[in-house]
Coordinates of N, CA and C in Angstrom, one line a residue:
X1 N 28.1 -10.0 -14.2 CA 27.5 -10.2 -12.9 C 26.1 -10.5 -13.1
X2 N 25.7 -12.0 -12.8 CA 24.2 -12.2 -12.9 C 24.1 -12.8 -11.4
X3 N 23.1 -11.8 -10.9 CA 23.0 -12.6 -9.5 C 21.4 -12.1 -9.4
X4 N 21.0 -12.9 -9.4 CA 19.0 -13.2 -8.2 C 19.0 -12.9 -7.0
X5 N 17.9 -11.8 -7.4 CA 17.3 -11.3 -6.0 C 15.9 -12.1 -5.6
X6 N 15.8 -12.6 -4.7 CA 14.3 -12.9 -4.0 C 13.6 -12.6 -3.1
X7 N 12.6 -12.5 -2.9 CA 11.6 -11.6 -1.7 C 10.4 -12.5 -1.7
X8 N 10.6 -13.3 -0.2 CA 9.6 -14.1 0.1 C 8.1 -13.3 0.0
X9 N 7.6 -14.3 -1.0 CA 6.0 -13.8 -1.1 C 5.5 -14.6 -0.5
X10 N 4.2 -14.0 0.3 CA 3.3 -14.4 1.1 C 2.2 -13.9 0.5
X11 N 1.1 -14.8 0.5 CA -0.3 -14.2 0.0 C -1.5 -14.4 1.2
X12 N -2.2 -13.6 1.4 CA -3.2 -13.6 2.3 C -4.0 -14.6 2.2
X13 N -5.1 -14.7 2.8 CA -6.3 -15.6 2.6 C -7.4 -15.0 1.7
X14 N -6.8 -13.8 1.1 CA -8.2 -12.9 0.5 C -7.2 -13.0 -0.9
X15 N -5.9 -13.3 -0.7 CA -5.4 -13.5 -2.3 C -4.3 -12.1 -2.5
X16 N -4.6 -11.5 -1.2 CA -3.8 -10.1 -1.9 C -2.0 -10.6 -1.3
X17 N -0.9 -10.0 -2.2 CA 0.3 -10.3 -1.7 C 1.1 -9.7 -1.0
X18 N 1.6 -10.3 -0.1 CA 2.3 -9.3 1.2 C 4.0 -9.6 0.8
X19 N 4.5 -8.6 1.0 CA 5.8 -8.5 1.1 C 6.5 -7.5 2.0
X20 N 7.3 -7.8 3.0 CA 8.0 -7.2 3.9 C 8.8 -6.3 3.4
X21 N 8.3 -4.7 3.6 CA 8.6 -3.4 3.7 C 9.8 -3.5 3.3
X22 N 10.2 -3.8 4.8 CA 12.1 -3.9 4.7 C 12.9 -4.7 3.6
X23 N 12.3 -5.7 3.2 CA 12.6 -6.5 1.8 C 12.8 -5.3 0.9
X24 N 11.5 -5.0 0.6 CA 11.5 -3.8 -0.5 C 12.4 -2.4 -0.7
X25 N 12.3 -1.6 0.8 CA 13.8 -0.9 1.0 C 15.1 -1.4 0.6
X26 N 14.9 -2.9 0.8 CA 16.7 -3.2 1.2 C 16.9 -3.4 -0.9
X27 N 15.3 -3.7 -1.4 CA 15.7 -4.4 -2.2 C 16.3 -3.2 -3.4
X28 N 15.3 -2.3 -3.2 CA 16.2 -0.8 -3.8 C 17.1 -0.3 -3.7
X29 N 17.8 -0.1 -2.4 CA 19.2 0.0 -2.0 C 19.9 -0.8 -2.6
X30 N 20.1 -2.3 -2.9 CA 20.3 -2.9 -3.4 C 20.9 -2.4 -5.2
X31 N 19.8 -2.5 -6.0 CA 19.9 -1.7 -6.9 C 20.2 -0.9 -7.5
X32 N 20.4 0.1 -6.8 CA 20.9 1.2 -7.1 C 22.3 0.8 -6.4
X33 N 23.0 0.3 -5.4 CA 24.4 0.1 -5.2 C 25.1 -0.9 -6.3
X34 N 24.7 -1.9 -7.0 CA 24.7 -2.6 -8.0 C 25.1 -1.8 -9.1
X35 N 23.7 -0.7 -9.6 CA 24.4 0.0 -10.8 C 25.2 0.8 -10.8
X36 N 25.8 1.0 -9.5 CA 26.9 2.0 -9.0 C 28.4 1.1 -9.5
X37 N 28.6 0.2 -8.5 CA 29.3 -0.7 -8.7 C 29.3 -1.2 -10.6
X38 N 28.2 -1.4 -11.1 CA 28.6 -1.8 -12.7 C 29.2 0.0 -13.7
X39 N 28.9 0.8 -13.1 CA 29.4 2.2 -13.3 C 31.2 1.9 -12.8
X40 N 31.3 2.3 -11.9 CA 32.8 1.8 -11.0 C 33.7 0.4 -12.0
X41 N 32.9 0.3 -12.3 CA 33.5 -1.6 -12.6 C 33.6 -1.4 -14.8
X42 N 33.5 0.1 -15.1 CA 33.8 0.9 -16.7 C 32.7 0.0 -17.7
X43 N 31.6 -0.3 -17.3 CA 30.3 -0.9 -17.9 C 29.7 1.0 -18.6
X44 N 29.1 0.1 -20.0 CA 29.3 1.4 -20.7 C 28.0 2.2 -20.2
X45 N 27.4 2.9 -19.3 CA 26.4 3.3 -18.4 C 26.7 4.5 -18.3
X46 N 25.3 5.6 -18.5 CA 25.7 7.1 -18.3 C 26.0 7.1 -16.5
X47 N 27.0 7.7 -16.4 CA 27.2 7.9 -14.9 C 26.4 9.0 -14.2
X48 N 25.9 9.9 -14.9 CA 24.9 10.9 -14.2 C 23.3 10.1 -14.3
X49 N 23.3 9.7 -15.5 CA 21.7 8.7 -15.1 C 21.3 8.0 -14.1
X50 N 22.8 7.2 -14.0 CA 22.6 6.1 -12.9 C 22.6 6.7 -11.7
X51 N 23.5 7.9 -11.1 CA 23.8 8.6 -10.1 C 22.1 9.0 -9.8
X52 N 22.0 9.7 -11.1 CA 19.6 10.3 -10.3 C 19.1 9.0 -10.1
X53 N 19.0 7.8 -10.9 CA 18.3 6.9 -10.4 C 18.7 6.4 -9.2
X54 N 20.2 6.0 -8.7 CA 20.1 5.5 -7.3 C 19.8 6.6 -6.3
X55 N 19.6 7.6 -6.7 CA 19.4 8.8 -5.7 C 17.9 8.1 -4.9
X56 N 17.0 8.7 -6.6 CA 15.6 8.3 -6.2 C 15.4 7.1 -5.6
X57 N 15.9 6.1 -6.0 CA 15.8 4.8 -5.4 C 15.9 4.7 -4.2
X58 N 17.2 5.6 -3.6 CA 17.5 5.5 -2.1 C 16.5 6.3 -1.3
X59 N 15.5 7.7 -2.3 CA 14.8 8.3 -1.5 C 13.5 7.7 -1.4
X60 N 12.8 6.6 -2.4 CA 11.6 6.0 -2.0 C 12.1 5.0 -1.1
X61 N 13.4 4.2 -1.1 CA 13.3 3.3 0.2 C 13.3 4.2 1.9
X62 N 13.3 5.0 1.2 CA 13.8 6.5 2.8 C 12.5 6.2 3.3
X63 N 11.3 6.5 2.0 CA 10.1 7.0 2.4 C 9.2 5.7 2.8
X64 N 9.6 4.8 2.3 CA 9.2 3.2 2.7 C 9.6 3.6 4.0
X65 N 10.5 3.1 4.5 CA 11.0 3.5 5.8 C 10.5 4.4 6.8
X66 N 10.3 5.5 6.7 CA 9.5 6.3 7.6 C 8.1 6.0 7.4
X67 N 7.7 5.3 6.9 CA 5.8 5.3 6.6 C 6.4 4.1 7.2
X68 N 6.2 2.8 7.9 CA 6.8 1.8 8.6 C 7.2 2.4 9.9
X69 N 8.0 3.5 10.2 CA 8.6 3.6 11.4 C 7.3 3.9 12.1
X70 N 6.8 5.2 11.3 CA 5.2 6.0 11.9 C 4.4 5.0 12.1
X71 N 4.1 3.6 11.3 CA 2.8 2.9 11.5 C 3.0 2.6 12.8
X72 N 4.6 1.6 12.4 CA 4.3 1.1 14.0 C 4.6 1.7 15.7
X73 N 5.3 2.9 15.4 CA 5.3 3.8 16.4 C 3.4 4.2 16.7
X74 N 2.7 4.3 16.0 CA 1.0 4.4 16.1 C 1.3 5.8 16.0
X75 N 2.1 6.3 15.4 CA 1.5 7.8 14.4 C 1.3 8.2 13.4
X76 N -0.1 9.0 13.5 CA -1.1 9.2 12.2 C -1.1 10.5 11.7
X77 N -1.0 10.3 11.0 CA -1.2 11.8 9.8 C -2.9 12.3 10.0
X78 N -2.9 13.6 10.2 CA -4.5 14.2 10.4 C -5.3 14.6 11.8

C-alpha cells in the first residue's frame, strides 16, 4: 500500500506557510489509522508501538482541535 497524502500549501505574503488545522488533524488521524490497518493486514510491526503512537497521534490532533474550537469560539487563556 503506497498511497499520497497532500495538504494544500498556501504561503502568505510575508513568506510564512499556512496550512489548514483540520488538514493537519485529519492528516494524523490518518496515520495512525493506516499503521493500524498495516498491523491488522500481519505487516511485521510491533503492535504495542504502533498502538502508543496512534494513541499520541490521535491526542495531538484532539489538542489541534480544541485550540481551533477556542480560537474561534473567541476564548482566551488568562
Amino acid at each position: 500500500m503506497n498511497r499520497e497524502v497532500t495538504l494544500p500549501l498556501i504561503v502568505d505574503d510575508r513568506g510564512t506557510l499556512q496550512v489548514a488545522a483540520s488538514d493537519v488533524s485529519k492528516l494524523l488521524r490518518t496515520v495512525g489509522g493506516r499503521w493500524l490497518h498495516l498491523v491488522e493486514a500481519g505487516q511485521d510491526l510491533d503492535e504495542d508501538t504502533v498502538a502508543a503512537l496512534t494513541i499520541e497521534l490521535a491526542k495531538l490532533a484532539d489538542r489541534i482541535d480544541v485550540a481551533c474550537i477556542a480560537h474561534s469560539s473567541g476564548s482566551t487563556s488568562g
